[in-house]
Amino acid sequence: MASGQLNGVFDVGRVTRFYVPQLLQAFSQSLAYPLVAGIVTHGEHGVDALTAFSQGLMIMFMVGSLGGGLVTTGLVFAKTWVGYVAFRRLNALMMGALLALQCVPALPPFSDWIFSGLFALPPELASIASRTLLLGVVMNGFFFLRNVPMVVLFNNLESGKANNATILRIAVTLAMAVAFPRVGLTGPWWGLFALTFGVGVELVVTWLYARPYVANLPNRPQGKIVSDIPNIPRLTLEQFRFTLPLSLGGFLLMLSPVCIAAFVGRTADAADMLAIHYVVLGVANPVAFSALRFQTVAIKFPPEYPGDRRLLAYAVTAGILLGLVPLAFSTPWLGGWYFGVYQNVPPRILGTTRLAIGIYSIIAVIQAVRGRVEGLAALAKRPKTIMAGQIAYTTSLIAVCAVLLPAGARGWAIAVTAIIVAPICAAATMYASLARR
């Protein structure tokens, strides 16, 4: 059966064949960061270096989130040759602007304000964070370039091929994560090198997979170069207008870890609380991002009749199964080895770390439902609805932190509560917005 025939027809087998590769891709993409944590934490500053390294990457991803609506835009618009060319141009323009923007907070005096001031890092850790942000420009550029072939593969329901490229990236990163510490290549810079090299491999393989589908895009003009197609500037502007609310909302979404870190860094035993927060997110984020891939599934498998909630039931079921992963990491045998041995978490906070990841097992169901409603809003070409949900996410997250900090809650508990409450508020806001119209 041709891939295009699968689009829009709900069937448990078809949805599963499309979603599982995306699940694995999202899971394995996020898995790369805890993998290199073993390189980072066995360096000079131990687990504290991971805090600085993670905060540098966090700012990088926050800047990159301003282009976070690009993939959704491509899924909606880049289905013809002209739409693809306009999308490719938009992606390149936003990439150039945002990579330049990423360099700004990595340089003085902005780096001092952010890492020494906002995050209250000591000088040696603030330096690690700022240099991680600056050198991360290469990796972030690879991510932007990957948007184009990934959209092509998703639009042809070839999520399996995108997943293959990501698995190769993880294999390369894993090989470095195992080999580097054995030969003394440890610390944040070798960790960043492993991440960047893996993403570069994934980019090349994804492009090779996507090339045949690009050549077969419909409505491709014969004998014309791109500059001769008058609709390209207009379509690029139209796509930018669609992307802008998604990107602004995505920026607010990525701002949430910064907000959490700012609050957790001001609780008692801040260094331990931040360490718990970051090592737990190394497990929770892959699960949450895998569940959020239901946005793409909802776009490719829209409701077939009013009140069609079959995909919603599928998303809830998948979320329950995904939740078993963080639950497993709360057990002594797996959690004790992963957090205590591999991630080098001190024994004094190991029990709390396992408790926190156990609580996160509920996040998969919440994020799957949220991803599904975001997909419905994208299908309806209502990016402002998605942005409203992301505003609700950020607002509720900050509100929870602002209430719990003066109440004397532990830092890890503030983070867990905020990260669970925020997506519930986001999904409820989007559902309410769609229901009103």
Tab-separated table of C-alpha atoms in Angstrom:
chain	number	residue	atom	x	y	z
A	1	MET	CA	0.000	0.000	0.000
A	2	ALA	CA	1.406	3.442	-0.877
A	3	SER	CA	2.220	5.666	1.998
A	4	GLY	CA	-0.173	8.352	0.898
A	5	GLN	CA	-3.072	5.914	1.140
A	6	LEU	CA	-2.481	5.555	4.856
A	7	ASN	CA	-2.997	9.218	5.590
A	8	GLY	CA	-6.212	10.073	7.375
A	9	VAL	CA	-7.542	6.531	7.853
A	10	PHE	CA	-7.614	5.484	11.490
A	11	ASP	CA	-6.623	1.937	12.219
A	12	VAL	CA	-4.775	0.739	15.302
A	13	GLY	CA	-2.168	-1.032	13.192
A	14	ARG	CA	-1.615	1.930	10.873
A	15	VAL	CA	-1.369	4.423	13.718
A	16	THR	CA	1.017	2.134	15.563
A	17	ARG	CA	3.255	1.694	12.512
A	18	PHE	CA	3.447	5.474	12.175
A	19	TYR	CA	3.755	6.325	15.875
A	20	VAL	CA	6.187	3.702	17.173
A	21	PRO	CA	9.110	4.905	14.999
A	22	GLN	CA	8.384	8.457	16.156
A	23	LEU	CA	8.209	7.289	19.760
A	24	LEU	CA	11.574	5.590	19.392
A	25	GLN	CA	12.995	8.629	17.650
A	26	ALA	CA	11.842	11.058	20.343
A	27	PHE	CA	12.965	8.697	23.087
A	28	SER	CA	16.360	8.086	21.552
A	29	GLN	CA	16.890	11.784	20.760
A	30	SER	CA	16.400	12.681	24.401
A	31	LEU	CA	18.423	9.643	25.462
A	32	ALA	CA	21.558	11.202	23.974
A	33	TYR	CA	21.780	13.775	26.778
A	34	PRO	CA	21.820	11.378	29.745
A	35	LEU	CA	24.258	9.207	27.761
A	36	VAL	CA	26.876	11.954	27.609
A	37	ALA	CA	26.193	12.797	31.251
A	38	GLY	CA	28.513	9.903	32.036
A	39	ILE	CA	31.267	11.764	30.163
A	40	VAL	CA	30.479	15.087	31.868
A	41	THR	CA	30.087	13.901	35.466
A	42	HIS	CA	33.362	11.968	35.530
A	43	GLY	CA	35.328	15.133	34.774
A	44	GLU	CA	36.923	17.623	37.111
A	45	HIS	CA	33.767	19.050	38.718
A	46	GLY	CA	31.787	15.789	39.010
A	47	VAL	CA	28.003	15.970	39.061
A	48	ASP	CA	28.127	19.766	39.493
A	49	ALA	CA	29.535	20.051	35.963
A	50	LEU	CA	26.344	18.419	34.686
A	51	THR	CA	24.322	21.225	36.264
A	52	ALA	CA	26.358	23.880	34.415
A	53	PHE	CA	26.427	21.839	31.190
A	54	SER	CA	22.652	21.320	31.321
A	55	GLN	CA	21.970	24.991	31.962
A	56	GLY	CA	24.091	25.997	28.960
A	57	LEU	CA	22.193	23.523	26.759
A	58	MET	CA	18.928	24.697	28.289
A	59	ILE	CA	19.519	28.256	27.072
A	60	MET	CA	20.529	26.856	23.662
A	61	PHE	CA	17.277	24.943	23.361
A	62	MET	CA	15.338	27.947	24.582
A	63	VAL	CA	16.735	30.029	21.701
A	64	GLY	CA	16.162	27.147	19.299
A	65	SER	CA	12.558	26.909	20.462
A	66	LEU	CA	11.866	30.168	18.623
A	67	GLY	CA	11.999	27.915	15.564
A	68	GLY	CA	10.046	25.178	17.290
A	69	GLY	CA	6.989	25.669	15.086
A	70	LEU	CA	8.900	24.917	11.894
A	71	VAL	CA	8.278	21.164	11.793
A	72	THR	CA	4.541	21.619	12.345
A	73	THR	CA	4.536	24.305	9.639
A	74	GLY	CA	6.245	21.926	7.247
A	75	LEU	CA	3.736	19.173	7.958
A	76	VAL	CA	0.905	21.535	7.045
A	77	PHE	CA	2.419	23.463	4.093
A	78	ALA	CA	5.371	21.569	2.565
A	79	LYS	CA	3.375	18.954	0.666
A	80	THR	CA	4.056	20.383	-2.812
A	81	TRP	CA	7.278	21.519	-4.457
A	82	VAL	CA	6.481	25.214	-4.091
A	83	GLY	CA	5.418	24.782	-0.466
A	84	TYR	CA	8.594	22.793	0.201
A	85	VAL	CA	10.842	25.460	-1.335
A	86	ALA	CA	9.130	28.192	0.677
A	87	PHE	CA	9.514	26.114	3.834
A	88	ARG	CA	13.193	25.464	3.113
A	89	ARG	CA	13.774	29.208	2.689
A	90	LEU	CA	11.904	30.027	5.896
A	91	ASN	CA	13.918	27.412	7.795
A	92	ALA	CA	17.223	28.871	6.524
A	93	LEU	CA	16.284	32.453	7.388
A	94	MET	CA	15.167	31.569	10.898
A	95	MET	CA	18.228	29.396	11.432
A	96	GLY	CA	20.613	32.246	10.606
A	97	ALA	CA	18.810	34.720	12.835
A	98	LEU	CA	18.489	32.376	15.813
A	99	LEU	CA	22.052	31.067	15.738
A	100	ALA	CA	23.268	34.659	15.848
A	101	LEU	CA	20.907	35.288	18.763
A	102	GLN	CA	22.286	32.238	20.595
A	103	CYS	CA	25.741	33.809	20.721
A	104	VAL	CA	24.499	36.896	22.591
A	105	PRO	CA	23.786	35.383	26.048
A	106	ALA	CA	27.016	33.360	25.823
A	107	LEU	CA	29.168	36.507	25.878
A	108	PRO	CA	29.842	39.077	28.656
A	109	PRO	CA	28.116	40.849	30.244
A	110	PHE	CA	24.999	38.811	29.414
A	111	SER	CA	26.617	35.511	30.415
A	112	ASP	CA	27.438	36.954	33.840
A	113	TRP	CA	23.891	38.222	34.324
A	114	ILE	CA	22.363	34.873	33.383
A	115	PHE	CA	24.647	32.189	34.793
A	116	SER	CA	26.236	33.971	37.762
A	117	GLY	CA	23.227	36.155	38.540
A	118	LEU	CA	19.996	34.364	37.611
A	119	PHE	CA	21.239	30.804	38.190
A	120	ALA	CA	23.624	31.745	41.024
A	121	LEU	CA	26.399	29.493	39.702
A	122	PRO	CA	29.928	29.856	41.107
A	123	PRO	CA	32.454	31.334	38.630
A	124	GLU	CA	33.949	28.041	37.409
A	125	LEU	CA	30.509	26.538	36.700
A	126	ALA	CA	29.210	29.766	35.125
A	127	SER	CA	32.161	29.618	32.716
A	128	ILE	CA	31.277	26.026	31.746
A	129	ALA	CA	27.653	26.992	31.128
A	130	SER	CA	28.472	30.003	28.939
A	131	ARG	CA	31.037	28.134	26.828
A	132	THR	CA	28.630	25.214	26.387
A	133	LEU	CA	26.065	27.681	25.054
A	134	LEU	CA	28.539	29.305	22.648
A	135	LEU	CA	30.044	26.086	21.286
A	136	GLY	CA	26.560	24.581	21.005
A	137	VAL	CA	25.910	26.793	17.945
A	138	VAL	CA	27.191	24.001	15.707
A	139	MET	CA	24.834	21.389	17.151
A	140	ASN	CA	21.848	23.743	17.046
A	141	GLY	CA	22.622	24.497	13.390
A	142	PHE	CA	22.522	20.776	12.619
A	143	PHE	CA	19.102	20.561	14.302
A	144	PHE	CA	17.725	23.363	12.104
A	145	LEU	CA	19.110	21.788	8.930
A	146	ARG	CA	17.508	18.481	9.924
A	147	ASN	CA	14.030	20.064	9.959
A	148	VAL	CA	13.728	19.992	6.169
A	149	PRO	CA	14.407	16.298	5.446
A	150	MET	CA	12.505	15.251	8.560
A	151	VAL	CA	9.370	17.078	7.371
A	152	VAL	CA	9.688	15.386	3.974
A	153	LEU	CA	9.868	11.942	5.594
A	154	PHE	CA	6.958	12.613	7.967
A	155	ASN	CA	4.768	13.908	5.153
A	156	ASN	CA	5.380	10.625	3.334
A	157	LEU	CA	4.600	8.638	6.520
A	158	GLU	CA	8.198	7.429	6.568
A	159	SER	CA	8.747	7.980	10.259
A	160	GLY	CA	10.636	4.683	10.353
A	161	LYS	CA	13.421	6.084	8.183
A	162	ALA	CA	13.717	9.184	10.357
A	163	ASN	CA	13.925	6.829	13.315
A	164	ASN	CA	16.707	4.819	11.681
A	165	ALA	CA	18.805	7.976	11.351
A	166	THR	CA	18.228	8.809	14.998
A	167	ILE	CA	19.126	5.283	16.121
A	168	LEU	CA	22.415	5.631	14.251
A	169	ARG	CA	22.997	8.938	16.036
A	170	ILE	CA	22.404	7.266	19.408
A	171	ALA	CA	24.686	4.368	18.506
A	172	VAL	CA	27.496	6.789	17.636
A	173	THR	CA	26.898	8.822	20.815
A	174	LEU	CA	26.726	5.661	22.936
A	175	ALA	CA	30.004	4.409	21.514
A	176	MET	CA	31.648	7.694	22.477
A	177	ALA	CA	29.983	7.679	25.917
A	178	VAL	CA	31.513	4.269	26.601
A	179	ALA	CA	34.903	4.898	25.012
A	180	PHE	CA	35.706	8.454	26.089
A	181	PRO	CA	35.831	7.924	29.887
A	182	ARG	CA	38.002	4.842	29.398
A	183	VAL	CA	40.666	6.869	27.618
A	184	GLY	CA	40.396	9.895	29.902
A	185	LEU	CA	38.289	12.087	27.602
A	186	THR	CA	35.867	13.417	30.218
A	187	GLY	CA	34.249	16.724	31.132
A	188	PRO	CA	31.719	18.995	29.434
A	189	TRP	CA	33.688	19.674	26.237
A	190	TRP	CA	34.037	16.035	25.312
A	191	GLY	CA	30.381	15.545	26.205
A	192	LEU	CA	29.396	18.366	23.849
A	193	PHE	CA	31.626	16.947	21.108
A	194	ALA	CA	29.911	13.552	21.384
A	195	LEU	CA	26.472	15.166	21.136
A	196	THR	CA	27.402	17.352	18.162
A	197	PHE	CA	29.089	14.598	16.176
A	198	GLY	CA	26.076	12.311	16.652
A	199	VAL	CA	23.645	14.965	15.420
A	200	GLY	CA	25.842	15.573	12.373
A	201	VAL	CA	25.685	11.868	11.478
A	202	GLU	CA	21.902	11.897	11.882
A	203	LEU	CA	21.580	14.951	9.621
A	204	VAL	CA	23.518	13.320	6.777
A	205	VAL	CA	21.547	10.069	6.926
A	206	THR	CA	18.189	11.878	7.121
A	207	TRP	CA	19.042	13.899	4.001
A	208	LEU	CA	20.007	10.753	2.115
A	209	TYR	CA	16.673	9.144	3.026
A	210	ALA	CA	14.653	12.243	2.042
A	211	ARG	CA	16.211	12.981	-1.371
A	212	PRO	CA	14.020	10.599	-3.450
A	213	TYR	CA	10.842	12.024	-1.919
A	214	VAL	CA	11.940	15.600	-2.627
A	215	ALA	CA	12.465	14.698	-6.276
A	216	ASN	CA	8.895	13.360	-6.476
A	217	LEU	CA	7.110	16.304	-4.848
A	218	PRO	CA	3.984	17.273	-6.846
A	219	ASN	CA	3.641	20.481	-8.894
A	220	ARG	CA	7.366	20.816	-9.444
A	221	PRO	CA	7.880	23.403	-12.240
A	222	GLN	CA	9.955	22.246	-15.153
A	223	GLY	CA	12.876	24.326	-16.383
A	224	LYS	CA	12.579	27.010	-13.687
A	225	ILE	CA	14.947	28.035	-10.951
A	226	VAL	CA	13.615	28.972	-7.538
A	227	SER	CA	14.071	32.725	-8.067
A	228	ASP	CA	11.733	32.563	-11.083
A	229	ILE	CA	8.776	31.280	-9.038
A	230	PRO	CA	6.753	34.360	-8.019
A	231	ASN	CA	4.773	32.648	-5.250
A	232	ILE	CA	7.784	31.704	-3.130
A	233	PRO	CA	8.155	35.027	-1.205
A	234	ARG	CA	4.408	35.192	-0.566
A	235	LEU	CA	4.256	31.574	0.611
A	236	THR	CA	7.323	32.061	2.790
A	237	LEU	CA	5.635	35.012	4.485
A	238	GLU	CA	2.408	33.014	4.902
A	239	GLN	CA	4.321	30.163	6.524
A	240	PHE	CA	6.166	32.605	8.777
A	241	ARG	CA	2.858	34.018	9.987
A	242	PHE	CA	1.698	30.487	10.772
A	243	THR	CA	4.982	29.650	12.505
A	244	LEU	CA	5.253	32.819	14.577
A	245	PRO	CA	2.580	32.052	17.197
A	246	LEU	CA	3.884	28.488	17.482
A	247	SER	CA	7.426	29.746	17.908
A	248	LEU	CA	6.539	32.372	20.487
A	249	GLY	CA	4.556	29.775	22.389
A	250	GLY	CA	7.433	27.319	22.095
A	251	PHE	CA	9.790	29.929	23.503
A	252	LEU	CA	7.551	30.319	26.523
A	253	LEU	CA	7.477	26.540	26.827
A	254	MET	CA	11.267	26.254	26.791
A	255	LEU	CA	11.498	29.136	29.249
A	256	SER	CA	9.899	26.884	31.857
A	257	PRO	CA	13.066	24.893	32.748
A	258	VAL	CA	14.884	28.201	33.203
A	259	CYS	CA	12.150	29.350	35.557
A	260	ILE	CA	12.258	26.098	37.498
A	261	ALA	CA	16.041	26.244	37.823
A	262	ALA	CA	15.821	29.817	39.089
A	263	PHE	CA	13.379	28.767	41.820
A	264	VAL	CA	15.087	25.467	42.719
A	265	GLY	CA	18.447	27.254	42.916
A	266	ARG	CA	17.046	29.325	45.791
A	267	THR	CA	15.827	26.446	47.945
A	268	ALA	CA	17.658	24.754	50.796
A	269	ASP	CA	20.486	22.448	49.607
A	270	ALA	CA	20.244	24.053	46.176
A	271	ALA	CA	23.160	22.131	44.631
A	272	ASP	CA	21.624	18.780	45.580
A	273	MET	CA	18.156	19.864	44.473
A	274	LEU	CA	19.421	20.984	41.060
A	275	ALA	CA	21.357	17.753	40.654
A	276	ILE	CA	18.192	15.731	41.365
A	277	HIS	CA	16.203	17.896	38.976
A	278	TYR	CA	18.578	17.459	36.045
A	279	VAL	CA	19.371	13.757	36.388
A	280	VAL	CA	15.666	12.933	36.782
A	281	LEU	CA	14.789	14.967	33.688
A	282	GLY	CA	17.308	12.842	31.813
A	283	VAL	CA	14.836	9.958	32.180
A	284	ALA	CA	11.529	11.858	32.311
A	285	ASN	CA	12.121	14.017	29.228
A	286	PRO	CA	12.526	11.148	26.736
A	287	VAL	CA	9.205	9.714	27.925
A	288	ALA	CA	7.452	13.099	27.822
A	289	PHE	CA	8.789	13.958	24.354
A	290	SER	CA	7.756	10.534	23.059
A	291	ALA	CA	4.223	11.154	24.298
A	292	LEU	CA	4.165	14.644	22.746
A	293	ARG	CA	4.728	13.088	19.304
A	294	PHE	CA	0.966	12.568	19.238
A	295	GLN	CA	0.858	16.060	17.783
A	296	THR	CA	2.261	14.683	14.524
A	297	VAL	CA	0.045	11.594	14.734
A	298	ALA	CA	-3.056	13.775	15.141
A	299	ILE	CA	-2.071	15.800	12.050
A	300	LYS	CA	-1.609	12.717	9.874
A	301	PHE	CA	-4.643	10.838	11.286
A	302	PRO	CA	-7.358	13.480	11.793
A	303	PRO	CA	-10.859	12.743	13.162
A	304	GLU	CA	-13.021	11.102	10.510
A	305	TYR	CA	-16.370	12.211	11.926
A	306	PRO	CA	-17.655	14.589	14.659
A	307	GLY	CA	-16.886	13.222	18.088
A	308	ASP	CA	-14.237	10.790	16.817
A	309	ARG	CA	-12.118	10.153	19.933
A	310	ARG	CA	-10.458	6.901	18.929
A	311	LEU	CA	-7.044	8.549	18.740
A	312	LEU	CA	-7.594	10.082	22.191
A	313	ALA	CA	-8.201	6.617	23.662
A	314	TYR	CA	-5.127	5.355	21.825
A	315	ALA	CA	-3.053	8.249	23.223
A	316	VAL	CA	-4.147	7.559	26.809
A	317	THR	CA	-3.314	3.865	26.453
A	318	ALA	CA	0.076	4.625	24.967
A	319	GLY	CA	0.744	7.140	27.762
A	320	ILE	CA	0.025	4.507	30.414
A	321	LEU	CA	2.474	2.094	28.779
A	322	LEU	CA	5.127	4.810	28.454
A	323	GLY	CA	4.691	5.638	32.133
A	324	LEU	CA	6.072	2.220	33.024
A	325	VAL	CA	9.544	3.445	31.982
A	326	PRO	CA	10.038	6.082	34.720
A	327	LEU	CA	8.307	3.730	37.147
A	328	ALA	CA	10.993	1.125	36.441
A	329	PHE	CA	13.714	3.685	37.166
A	330	SER	CA	12.240	4.204	40.642
A	331	THR	CA	13.112	0.625	41.614
A	332	PRO	CA	16.279	-0.147	43.623
A	333	TRP	CA	17.824	-2.429	41.012
A	334	LEU	CA	17.500	-0.170	37.942
A	335	GLY	CA	17.323	3.238	39.629
A	336	GLY	CA	20.125	2.354	42.022
A	337	TRP	CA	22.445	1.397	39.174
A	338	TYR	CA	21.515	4.163	36.716
A	339	PHE	CA	21.432	7.081	39.147
A	340	GLY	CA	23.911	5.839	41.735
A	341	VAL	CA	26.561	4.230	39.516
A	342	TYR	CA	26.258	5.587	35.988
A	343	GLN	CA	25.150	9.144	36.821
A	344	ASN	CA	27.361	9.309	39.940
A	345	VAL	CA	24.533	10.648	42.148
A	346	PRO	CA	25.689	10.868	45.796
A	347	PRO	CA	24.073	8.299	48.152
A	348	ARG	CA	22.553	11.070	50.304
A	349	ILE	CA	20.115	12.047	47.499
A	350	LEU	CA	19.742	8.712	45.709
A	351	GLY	CA	16.490	7.769	47.476
A	352	THR	CA	14.920	11.140	46.719
A	353	THR	CA	15.987	10.860	43.087
A	354	ARG	CA	14.231	7.493	42.744
A	355	LEU	CA	11.107	8.890	44.410
A	356	ALA	CA	11.007	11.857	42.031
A	357	ILE	CA	11.264	9.735	38.886
A	358	GLY	CA	8.530	7.431	40.203
A	359	ILE	CA	6.151	10.386	40.522
A	360	TYR	CA	6.970	11.407	36.949
A	361	SER	CA	5.383	8.177	35.646
A	362	ILE	CA	2.075	10.069	35.289
A	363	ILE	CA	3.552	12.653	32.911
A	364	ALA	CA	3.328	10.424	29.820
A	365	VAL	CA	-0.483	10.273	29.841
A	366	ILE	CA	-0.759	14.033	30.341
A	367	GLN	CA	1.664	14.848	27.520
A	368	ALA	CA	0.044	12.373	25.108
A	369	VAL	CA	-3.360	14.024	25.572
A	370	ARG	CA	-1.774	17.437	25.207
A	371	GLY	CA	0.028	16.391	22.012
A	372	ARG	CA	-3.202	15.158	20.489
A	373	VAL	CA	-5.059	18.431	21.064
A	374	GLU	CA	-2.097	20.427	19.730
A	375	GLY	CA	-2.322	18.363	16.549
A	376	LEU	CA	-6.040	19.125	16.235
A	377	ALA	CA	-5.325	22.844	16.568
A	378	ALA	CA	-2.608	22.653	13.903
A	379	LEU	CA	-4.977	20.816	11.549
A	380	ALA	CA	-7.482	23.619	11.990
A	381	LYS	CA	-4.663	26.108	11.210
A	382	ARG	CA	-5.125	27.758	14.578
A	383	PRO	CA	-1.599	28.312	15.895
A	384	LYS	CA	-2.887	30.930	18.328
A	385	THR	CA	-4.742	28.169	20.151
A	386	ILE	CA	-1.471	26.273	20.561
A	387	MET	CA	0.261	29.422	21.738
A	388	ALA	CA	-2.524	30.025	24.269
A	389	GLY	CA	-1.935	26.541	25.639
A	390	GLN	CA	1.781	27.167	25.927
A	391	ILE	CA	1.175	30.485	27.674
A	392	ALA	CA	-1.055	28.628	30.114
A	393	TYR	CA	1.748	26.075	30.575
A	394	THR	CA	4.341	28.696	31.455
A	395	THR	CA	2.005	30.801	33.601
A	396	SER	CA	0.811	27.862	35.688
A	397	LEU	CA	4.360	26.545	36.079
A	398	ILE	CA	5.615	29.871	37.421
A	399	ALA	CA	2.569	30.171	39.679
A	400	VAL	CA	3.212	26.746	41.233
A	401	CYS	CA	6.872	27.593	41.849
A	402	ALA	CA	5.985	31.008	43.284
A	403	VAL	CA	3.560	29.413	45.758
A	404	LEU	CA	5.707	26.459	46.833
A	405	LEU	CA	9.044	28.294	47.271
A	406	PRO	CA	7.943	30.595	50.112
A	407	ALA	CA	5.993	27.679	51.597
A	408	GLY	CA	9.326	25.938	52.216
A	409	ALA	CA	8.899	23.032	49.796
A	410	ARG	CA	11.973	21.072	48.791
A	411	GLY	CA	13.467	22.025	45.444
A	412	TRP	CA	12.860	18.664	43.766
A	413	ALA	CA	9.206	18.693	44.908
A	414	ILE	CA	8.699	22.171	43.428
A	415	ALA	CA	10.047	20.975	40.076
A	416	VAL	CA	7.985	17.774	39.971
A	417	THR	CA	4.739	19.509	40.939
A	418	ALA	CA	5.185	22.325	38.431
A	419	ILE	CA	6.056	19.985	35.553
A	420	ILE	CA	2.942	17.874	36.184
A	421	VAL	CA	0.483	20.746	36.706
A	422	ALA	CA	1.646	22.851	33.740
A	423	PRO	CA	0.766	20.460	30.856
A	424	ILE	CA	-2.633	19.787	32.420
A	425	CYS	CA	-3.377	23.500	32.284
A	426	ALA	CA	-2.049	23.695	28.709
A	427	ALA	CA	-4.249	20.852	27.441
A	428	ALA	CA	-7.329	22.204	29.224
A	429	THR	CA	-6.797	25.652	27.700
A	430	MET	CA	-6.489	24.286	24.158
A	431	TYR	CA	-9.511	22.014	24.507
A	432	ALA	CA	-11.570	24.960	25.799
A	433	SER	CA	-10.418	27.161	22.903
A	434	LEU	CA	-11.303	24.556	20.262
A	435	ALA	CA	-14.664	23.869	21.886
A	436	ARG	CA	-15.630	27.540	21.820
A	437	ARG	CA	-15.118	27.658	18.041
